[in-house]
GROMACS .gro file of C-alpha atoms in nm:
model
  344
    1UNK     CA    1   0.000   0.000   0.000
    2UNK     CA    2   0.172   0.338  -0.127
    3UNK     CA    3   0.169   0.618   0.159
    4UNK     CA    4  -0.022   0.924   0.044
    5UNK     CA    5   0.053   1.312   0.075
    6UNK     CA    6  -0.146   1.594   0.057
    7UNK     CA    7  -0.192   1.841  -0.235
    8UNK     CA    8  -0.153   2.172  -0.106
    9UNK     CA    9  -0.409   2.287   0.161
   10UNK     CA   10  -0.666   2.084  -0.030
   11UNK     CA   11  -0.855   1.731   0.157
   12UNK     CA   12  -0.725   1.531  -0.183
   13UNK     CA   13  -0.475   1.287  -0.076
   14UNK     CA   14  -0.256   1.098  -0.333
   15UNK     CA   15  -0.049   0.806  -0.362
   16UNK     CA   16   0.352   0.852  -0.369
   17UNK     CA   17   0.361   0.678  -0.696
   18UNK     CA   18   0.111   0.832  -0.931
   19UNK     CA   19  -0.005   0.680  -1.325
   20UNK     CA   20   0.091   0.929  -1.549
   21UNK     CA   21  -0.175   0.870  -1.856
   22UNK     CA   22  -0.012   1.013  -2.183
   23UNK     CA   23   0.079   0.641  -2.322
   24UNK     CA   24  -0.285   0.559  -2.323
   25UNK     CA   25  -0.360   0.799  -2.582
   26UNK     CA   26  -0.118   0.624  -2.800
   27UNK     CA   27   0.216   0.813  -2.740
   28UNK     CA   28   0.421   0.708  -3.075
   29UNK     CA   29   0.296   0.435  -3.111
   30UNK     CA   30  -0.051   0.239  -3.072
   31UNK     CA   31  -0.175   0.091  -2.781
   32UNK     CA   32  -0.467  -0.190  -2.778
   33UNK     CA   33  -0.792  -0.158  -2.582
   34UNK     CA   34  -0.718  -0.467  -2.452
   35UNK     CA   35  -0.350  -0.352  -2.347
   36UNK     CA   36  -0.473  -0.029  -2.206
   37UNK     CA   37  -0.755  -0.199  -1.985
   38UNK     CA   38  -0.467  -0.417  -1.816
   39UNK     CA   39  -0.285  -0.134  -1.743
   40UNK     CA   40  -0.514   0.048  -1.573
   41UNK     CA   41  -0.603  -0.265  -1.388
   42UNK     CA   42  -0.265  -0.324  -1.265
   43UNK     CA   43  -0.215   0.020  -1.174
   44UNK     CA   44  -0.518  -0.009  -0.997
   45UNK     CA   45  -0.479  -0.331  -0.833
   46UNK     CA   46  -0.109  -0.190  -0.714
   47UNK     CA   47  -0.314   0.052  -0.530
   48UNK     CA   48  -0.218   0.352  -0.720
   49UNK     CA   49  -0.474   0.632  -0.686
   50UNK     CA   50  -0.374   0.936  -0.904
   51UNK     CA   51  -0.460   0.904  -1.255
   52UNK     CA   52  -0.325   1.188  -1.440
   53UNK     CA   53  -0.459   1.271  -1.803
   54UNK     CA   54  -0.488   1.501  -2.049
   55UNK     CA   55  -0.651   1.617  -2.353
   56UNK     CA   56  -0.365   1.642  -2.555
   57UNK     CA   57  -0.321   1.278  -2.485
   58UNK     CA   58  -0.432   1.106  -2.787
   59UNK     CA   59  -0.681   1.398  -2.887
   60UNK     CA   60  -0.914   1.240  -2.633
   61UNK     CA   61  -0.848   0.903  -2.637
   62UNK     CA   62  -0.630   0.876  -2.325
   63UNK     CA   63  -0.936   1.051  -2.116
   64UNK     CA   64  -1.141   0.794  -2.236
   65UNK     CA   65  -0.952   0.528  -2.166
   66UNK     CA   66  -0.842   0.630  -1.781
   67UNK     CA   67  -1.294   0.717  -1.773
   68UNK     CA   68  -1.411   0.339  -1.877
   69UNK     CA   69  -1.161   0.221  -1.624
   70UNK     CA   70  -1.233   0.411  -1.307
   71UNK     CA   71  -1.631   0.459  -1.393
   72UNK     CA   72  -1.681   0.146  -1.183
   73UNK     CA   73  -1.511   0.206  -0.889
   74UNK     CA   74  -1.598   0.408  -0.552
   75UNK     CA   75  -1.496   0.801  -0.661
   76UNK     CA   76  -1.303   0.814  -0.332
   77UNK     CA   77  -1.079   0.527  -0.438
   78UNK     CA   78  -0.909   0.751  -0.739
   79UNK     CA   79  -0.805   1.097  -0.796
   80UNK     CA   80  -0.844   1.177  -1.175
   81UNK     CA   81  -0.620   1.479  -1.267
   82UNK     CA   82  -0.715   1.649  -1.607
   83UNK     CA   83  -0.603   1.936  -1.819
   84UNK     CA   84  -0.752   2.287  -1.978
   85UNK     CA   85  -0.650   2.508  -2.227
   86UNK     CA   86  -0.658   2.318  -2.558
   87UNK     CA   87  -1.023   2.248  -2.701
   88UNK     CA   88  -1.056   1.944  -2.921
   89UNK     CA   89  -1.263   2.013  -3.274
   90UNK     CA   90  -1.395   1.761  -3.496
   91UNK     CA   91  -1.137   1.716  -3.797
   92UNK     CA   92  -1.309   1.509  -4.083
   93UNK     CA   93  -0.999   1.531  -4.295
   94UNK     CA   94  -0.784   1.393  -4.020
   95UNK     CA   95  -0.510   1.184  -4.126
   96UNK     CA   96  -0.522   0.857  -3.856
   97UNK     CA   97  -0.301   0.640  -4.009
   98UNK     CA   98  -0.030   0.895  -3.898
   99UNK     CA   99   0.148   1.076  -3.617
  100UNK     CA  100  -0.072   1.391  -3.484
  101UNK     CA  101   0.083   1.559  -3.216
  102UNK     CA  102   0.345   1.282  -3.156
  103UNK     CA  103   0.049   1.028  -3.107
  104UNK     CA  104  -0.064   0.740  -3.291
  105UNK     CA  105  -0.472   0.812  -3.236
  106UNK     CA  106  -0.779   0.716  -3.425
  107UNK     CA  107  -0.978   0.989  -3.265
  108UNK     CA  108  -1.035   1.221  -3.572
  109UNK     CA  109  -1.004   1.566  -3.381
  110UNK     CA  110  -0.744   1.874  -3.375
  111UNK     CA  111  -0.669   2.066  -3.117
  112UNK     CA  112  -0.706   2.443  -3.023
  113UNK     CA  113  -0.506   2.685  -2.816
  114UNK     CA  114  -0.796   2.861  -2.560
  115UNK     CA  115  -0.712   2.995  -2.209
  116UNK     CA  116  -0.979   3.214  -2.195
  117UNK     CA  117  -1.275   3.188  -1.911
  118UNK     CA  118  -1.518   3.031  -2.193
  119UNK     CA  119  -1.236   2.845  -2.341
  120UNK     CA  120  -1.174   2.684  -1.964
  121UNK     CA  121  -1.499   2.588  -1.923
  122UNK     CA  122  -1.561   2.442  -2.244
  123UNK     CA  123  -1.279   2.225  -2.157
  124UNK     CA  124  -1.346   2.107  -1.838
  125UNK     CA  125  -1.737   1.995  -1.938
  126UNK     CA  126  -1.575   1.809  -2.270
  127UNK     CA  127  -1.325   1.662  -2.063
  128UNK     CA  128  -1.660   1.524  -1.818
  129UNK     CA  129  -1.822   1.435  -2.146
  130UNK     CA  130  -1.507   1.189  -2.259
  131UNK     CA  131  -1.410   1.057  -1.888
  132UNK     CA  132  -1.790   0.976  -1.850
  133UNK     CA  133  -1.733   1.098  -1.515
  134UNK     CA  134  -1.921   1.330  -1.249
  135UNK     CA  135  -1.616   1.519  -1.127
  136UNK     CA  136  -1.285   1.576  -1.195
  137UNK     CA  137  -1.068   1.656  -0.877
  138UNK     CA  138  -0.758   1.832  -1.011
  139UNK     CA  139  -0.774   2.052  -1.312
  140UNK     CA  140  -0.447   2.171  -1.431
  141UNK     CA  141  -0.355   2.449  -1.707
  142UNK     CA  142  -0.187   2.282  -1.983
  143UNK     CA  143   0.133   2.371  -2.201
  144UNK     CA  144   0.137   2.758  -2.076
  145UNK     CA  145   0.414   2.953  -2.113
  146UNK     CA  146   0.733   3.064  -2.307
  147UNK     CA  147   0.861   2.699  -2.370
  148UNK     CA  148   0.531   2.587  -2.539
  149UNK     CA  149   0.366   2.917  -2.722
  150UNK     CA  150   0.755   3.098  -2.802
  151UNK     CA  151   0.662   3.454  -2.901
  152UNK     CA  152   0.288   3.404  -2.873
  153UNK     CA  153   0.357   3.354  -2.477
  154UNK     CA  154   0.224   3.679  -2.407
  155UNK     CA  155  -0.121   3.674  -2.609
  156UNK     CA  156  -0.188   3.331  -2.431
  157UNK     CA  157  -0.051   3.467  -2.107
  158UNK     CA  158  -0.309   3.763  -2.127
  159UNK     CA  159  -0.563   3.516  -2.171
  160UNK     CA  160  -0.490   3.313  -1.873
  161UNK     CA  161  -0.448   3.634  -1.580
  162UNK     CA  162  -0.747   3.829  -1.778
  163UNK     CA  163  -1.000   3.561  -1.728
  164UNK     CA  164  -0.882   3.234  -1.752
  165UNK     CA  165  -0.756   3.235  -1.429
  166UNK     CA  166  -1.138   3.360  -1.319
  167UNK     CA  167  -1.275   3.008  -1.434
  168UNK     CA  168  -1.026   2.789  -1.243
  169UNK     CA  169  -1.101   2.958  -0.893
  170UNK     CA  170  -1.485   2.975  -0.983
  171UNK     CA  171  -1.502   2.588  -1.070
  172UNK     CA  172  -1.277   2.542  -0.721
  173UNK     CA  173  -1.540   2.789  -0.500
  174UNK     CA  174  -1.821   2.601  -0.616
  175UNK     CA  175  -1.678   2.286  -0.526
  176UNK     CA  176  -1.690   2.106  -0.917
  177UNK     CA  177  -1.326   2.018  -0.901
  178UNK     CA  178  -1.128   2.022  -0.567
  179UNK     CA  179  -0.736   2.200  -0.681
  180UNK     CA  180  -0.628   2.410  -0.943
  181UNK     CA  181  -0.242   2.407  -1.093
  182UNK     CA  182  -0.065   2.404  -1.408
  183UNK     CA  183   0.070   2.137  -1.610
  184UNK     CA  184   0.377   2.232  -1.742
  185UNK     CA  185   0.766   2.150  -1.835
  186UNK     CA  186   0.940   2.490  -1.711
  187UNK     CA  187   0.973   2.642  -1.349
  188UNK     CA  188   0.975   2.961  -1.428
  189UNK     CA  189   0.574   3.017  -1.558
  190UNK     CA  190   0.475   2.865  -1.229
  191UNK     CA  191   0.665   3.105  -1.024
  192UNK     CA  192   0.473   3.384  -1.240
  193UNK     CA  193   0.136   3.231  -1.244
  194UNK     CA  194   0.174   3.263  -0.881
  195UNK     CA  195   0.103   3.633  -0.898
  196UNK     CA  196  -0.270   3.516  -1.030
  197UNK     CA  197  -0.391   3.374  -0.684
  198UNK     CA  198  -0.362   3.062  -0.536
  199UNK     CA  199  -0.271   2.775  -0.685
  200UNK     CA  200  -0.279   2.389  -0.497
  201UNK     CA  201  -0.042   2.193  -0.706
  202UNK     CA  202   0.214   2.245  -0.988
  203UNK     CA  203   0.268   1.872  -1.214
  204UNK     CA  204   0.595   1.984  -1.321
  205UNK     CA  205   0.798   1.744  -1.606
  206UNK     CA  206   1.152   1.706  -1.590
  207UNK     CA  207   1.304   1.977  -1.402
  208UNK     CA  208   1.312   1.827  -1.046
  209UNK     CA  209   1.508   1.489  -1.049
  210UNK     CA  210   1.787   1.300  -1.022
  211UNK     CA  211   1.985   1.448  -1.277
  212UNK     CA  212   1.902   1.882  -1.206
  213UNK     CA  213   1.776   1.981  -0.896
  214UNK     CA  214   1.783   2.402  -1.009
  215UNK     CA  215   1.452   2.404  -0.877
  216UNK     CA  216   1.606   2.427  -0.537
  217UNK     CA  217   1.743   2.739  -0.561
  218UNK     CA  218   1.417   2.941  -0.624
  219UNK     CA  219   1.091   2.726  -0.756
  220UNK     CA  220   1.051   2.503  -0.455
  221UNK     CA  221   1.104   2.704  -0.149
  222UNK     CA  222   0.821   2.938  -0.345
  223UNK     CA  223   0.605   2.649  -0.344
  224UNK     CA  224   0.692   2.608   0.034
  225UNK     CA  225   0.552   2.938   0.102
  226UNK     CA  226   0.283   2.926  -0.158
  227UNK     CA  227   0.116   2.623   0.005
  228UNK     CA  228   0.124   2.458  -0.336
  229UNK     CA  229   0.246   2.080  -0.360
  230UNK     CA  230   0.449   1.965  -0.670
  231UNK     CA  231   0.327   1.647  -0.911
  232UNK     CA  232   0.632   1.562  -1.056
  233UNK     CA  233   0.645   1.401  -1.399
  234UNK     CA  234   0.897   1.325  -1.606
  235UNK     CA  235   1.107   1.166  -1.331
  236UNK     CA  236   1.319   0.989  -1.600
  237UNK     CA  237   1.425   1.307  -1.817
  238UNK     CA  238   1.245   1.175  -2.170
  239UNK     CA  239   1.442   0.851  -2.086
  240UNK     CA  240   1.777   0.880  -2.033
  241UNK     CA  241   1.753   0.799  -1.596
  242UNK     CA  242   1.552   0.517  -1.685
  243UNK     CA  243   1.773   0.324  -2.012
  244UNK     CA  244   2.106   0.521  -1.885
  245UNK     CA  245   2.416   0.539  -2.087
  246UNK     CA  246   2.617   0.258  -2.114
  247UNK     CA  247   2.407   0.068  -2.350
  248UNK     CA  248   2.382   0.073  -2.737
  249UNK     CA  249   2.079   0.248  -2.781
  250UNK     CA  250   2.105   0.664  -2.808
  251UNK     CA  251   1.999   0.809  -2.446
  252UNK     CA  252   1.719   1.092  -2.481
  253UNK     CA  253   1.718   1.417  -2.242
  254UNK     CA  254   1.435   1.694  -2.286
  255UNK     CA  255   1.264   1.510  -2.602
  256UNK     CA  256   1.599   1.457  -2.795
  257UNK     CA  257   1.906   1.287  -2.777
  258UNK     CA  258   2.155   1.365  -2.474
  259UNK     CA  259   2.362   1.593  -2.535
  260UNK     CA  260   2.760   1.507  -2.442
  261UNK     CA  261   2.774   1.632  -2.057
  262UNK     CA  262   2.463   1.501  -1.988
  263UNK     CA  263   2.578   1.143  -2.104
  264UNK     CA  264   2.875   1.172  -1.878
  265UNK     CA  265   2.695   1.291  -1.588
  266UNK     CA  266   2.432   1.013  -1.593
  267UNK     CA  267   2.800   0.798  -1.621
  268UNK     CA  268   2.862   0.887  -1.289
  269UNK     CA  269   2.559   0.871  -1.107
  270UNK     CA  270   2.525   0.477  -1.277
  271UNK     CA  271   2.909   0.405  -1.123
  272UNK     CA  272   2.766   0.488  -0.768
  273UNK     CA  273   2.453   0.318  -0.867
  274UNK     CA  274   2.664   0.006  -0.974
  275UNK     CA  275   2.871   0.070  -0.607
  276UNK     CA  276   2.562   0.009  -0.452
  277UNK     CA  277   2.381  -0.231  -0.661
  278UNK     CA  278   2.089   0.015  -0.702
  279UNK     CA  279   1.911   0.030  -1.008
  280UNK     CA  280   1.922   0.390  -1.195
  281UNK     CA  281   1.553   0.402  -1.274
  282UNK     CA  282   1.483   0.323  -0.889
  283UNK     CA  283   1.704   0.583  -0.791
  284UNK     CA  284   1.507   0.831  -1.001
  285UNK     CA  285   1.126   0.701  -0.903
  286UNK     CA  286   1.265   0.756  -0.540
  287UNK     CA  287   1.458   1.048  -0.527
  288UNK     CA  288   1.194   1.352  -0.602
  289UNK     CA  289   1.019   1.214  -0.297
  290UNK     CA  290   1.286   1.316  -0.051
  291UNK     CA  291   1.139   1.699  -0.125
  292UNK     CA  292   0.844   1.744   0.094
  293UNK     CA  293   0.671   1.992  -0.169
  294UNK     CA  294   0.665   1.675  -0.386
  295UNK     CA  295   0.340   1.452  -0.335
  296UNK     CA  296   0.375   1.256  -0.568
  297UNK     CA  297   0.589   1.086  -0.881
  298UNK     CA  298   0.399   0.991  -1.202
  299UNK     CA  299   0.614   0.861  -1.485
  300UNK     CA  300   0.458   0.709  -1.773
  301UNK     CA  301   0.324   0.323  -1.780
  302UNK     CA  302   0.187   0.243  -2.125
  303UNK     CA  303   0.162  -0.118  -2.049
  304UNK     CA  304   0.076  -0.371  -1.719
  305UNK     CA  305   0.441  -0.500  -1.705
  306UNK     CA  306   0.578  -0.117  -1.717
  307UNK     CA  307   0.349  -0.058  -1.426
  308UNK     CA  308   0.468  -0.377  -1.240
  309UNK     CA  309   0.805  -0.297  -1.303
  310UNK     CA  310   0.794   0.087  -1.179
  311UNK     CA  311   0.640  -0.049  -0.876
  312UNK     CA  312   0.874  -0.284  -0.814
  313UNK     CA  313   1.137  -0.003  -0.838
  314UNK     CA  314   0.987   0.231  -0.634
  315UNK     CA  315   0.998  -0.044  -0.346
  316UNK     CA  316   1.360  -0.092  -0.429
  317UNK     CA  317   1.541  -0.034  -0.086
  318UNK     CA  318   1.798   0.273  -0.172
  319UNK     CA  319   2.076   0.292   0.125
  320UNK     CA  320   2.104   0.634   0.259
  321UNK     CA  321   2.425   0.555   0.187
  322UNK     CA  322   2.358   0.583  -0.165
  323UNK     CA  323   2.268   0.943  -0.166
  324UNK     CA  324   2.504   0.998   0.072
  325UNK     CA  325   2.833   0.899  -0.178
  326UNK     CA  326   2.589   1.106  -0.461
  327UNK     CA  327   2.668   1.414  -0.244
  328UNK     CA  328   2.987   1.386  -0.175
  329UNK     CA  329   3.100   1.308  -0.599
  330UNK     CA  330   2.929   1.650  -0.638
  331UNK     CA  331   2.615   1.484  -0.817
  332UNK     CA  332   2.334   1.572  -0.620
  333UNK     CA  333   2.308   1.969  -0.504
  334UNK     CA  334   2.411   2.022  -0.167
  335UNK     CA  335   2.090   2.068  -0.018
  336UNK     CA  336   1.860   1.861  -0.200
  337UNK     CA  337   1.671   1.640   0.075
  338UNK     CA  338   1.687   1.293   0.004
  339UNK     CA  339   1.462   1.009   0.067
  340UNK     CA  340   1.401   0.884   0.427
  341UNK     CA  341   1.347   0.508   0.510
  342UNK     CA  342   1.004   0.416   0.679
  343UNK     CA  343   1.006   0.162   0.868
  344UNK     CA  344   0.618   0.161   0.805
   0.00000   0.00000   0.00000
């Protein structure tokens, strides 16, 4: 049974390991029903209780995927995370037989930017419409910010703080979800979001792990003082803490392959791994959860032995030891936290 933690000031209480949902909307490459349905079924029976989905995720088909599988089950035995801020269109000239958005979907949709207060509530009722559920307990902004929109950042910005924003804290007052956040791969629009009002919960990709823990210096302790708890994704970094480097295929950092002084970082953080017999990917799930702004760790599972796997790592007993010797190479920052045993 995974220990839970609290997201932000909220009563919503999640599981340490989370199921992060974006394989089920066929990620690169196709996924069966039948394959999907076991998944979610092991994640379930493993007692996982955050499901975290998206739009994006398959132009819909990952929401209704994660819906048929928790429809049947108690609503307090699941958290279902969603996102806002693209609107899905019928597209009769879709191509399915190819990549959309990096995912291999038969759903024939597109998808539209919209952070407005209409666009936000559009969203969240066709997001009810395609879980085929009654609520939706976290409802996170997706893909704002500089990294995403580039020189359109502003415009979409604007959008957000002039009434966006509005819709979010309405839907929360009135009790039809239970925490707001963002969705996001960069620090740095979550620190300025915070400016908006209060926020419960940041799912942040990538940028707190193993490998950079920047968000030390600045994002976090705001997030301490914000009263707003971090869902971290992306514990692997796109791959590379989870294949490492010493093998034949090309590691992948941020979306594309490592470049040169990542590679020979990850080198030394698997040497102290090997030292201690510790598995890299285990040393990742783990580590984020030494941080207590960090409920919970949700990498991807698109498949029931991923999910029995990345439970069986995150159970992997990590000597303190371990982090210990990470410190002292100078591979681990100098005041990151790291995990505590429970003897629970």
């Amino acid at each position: 049974m995974f220990k839970k933690r609290q997201i932000g000031n909220t009563n919503l209480k999640v599981s340490e390991l989370g199921f992060g949902a974006a394989s089920l909307g066929n990620l690169y490459k196709a996924v069966s029903n039948e394959e999907a349905n076991c998944t979610l079924d092991a994640a379930i029976n493993s007692n996982i209780n955050l499901f975290d989905t998206a739009p994006r995720y398959g132009l819909g088909l990952s929401e209704r995927r994660v819906g048929d599988a928790l429809r049947e089950l108690p609503s307090s035995d699941y958290v279902i995370s969603t996102k806002v801020g693209r609107i899905l269109t019928p597209d009769s000239k879709a191509n399915v037989k190819e990549l959309r958005y990096g995912f291999d979907t038969p759903m024939p949709f597109d998808a539209h930017y919209d952070y407005t207060y209409d666009g936000i509530m559009r969203s969240f009722e066709d997001s009810l419409q395609r879980l085929g559920l009654a609520e939706i307990d976290i409802l996170l902004v997706h893909d704002i910010g500089v990294d995403t929109h580039g020189d359109k950042d502003s415009y979409y910005y604007q959008q957000l703080s002039e009434s966006g924003y509005k819709a979010l804290a309405e839907l929360r007052q009135n009790g039809l979800i239970k925490a707001i956040g963002l969705g996001v791969n960069e620090s740095e629009i979550c620190e300025r979001v915070m400016e908006l009002g209060q926020w419960d919960c940041f799912l942040l990709a990538g940028r707190y792990s193993l490998l950079e823990q920047d968000s030390l210096d600045s994002f976090l302790p705001k997030c301490e003082q914000h009263g707003a708890s971090i869902i971290l994704g992306g514990p692997y970094n796109s791959g590379i803490l989870a294949t490492g480097v010493k093998g034949t295929s090309v590691p992948h950092y941020n979306y594309e392959p490592a470049p040169q002084d990542i590679i020979d970082r990850v080198s030394k953080i698997e040497d102290v791994c090997e030292q201690f017999d510790v598995p890299l990917a285990a040393a990742a799930l783990q580590f984020p959860l030494g941080h207590s702004s960090v409920a919970t760790v949700i990498p991807g599972m698109g498949s029931e032995r991923r999910v029995n796997k990345t439970v069986e790592l995150f159970y992997h007993d990590v000597p303190t030891a371990f982090w210990l010797q990470l410190k002292e190479a100078g591979l681990l920052h100098p005041d990151a936290p790291i995990p505590v045993k429970d003897a629970n």
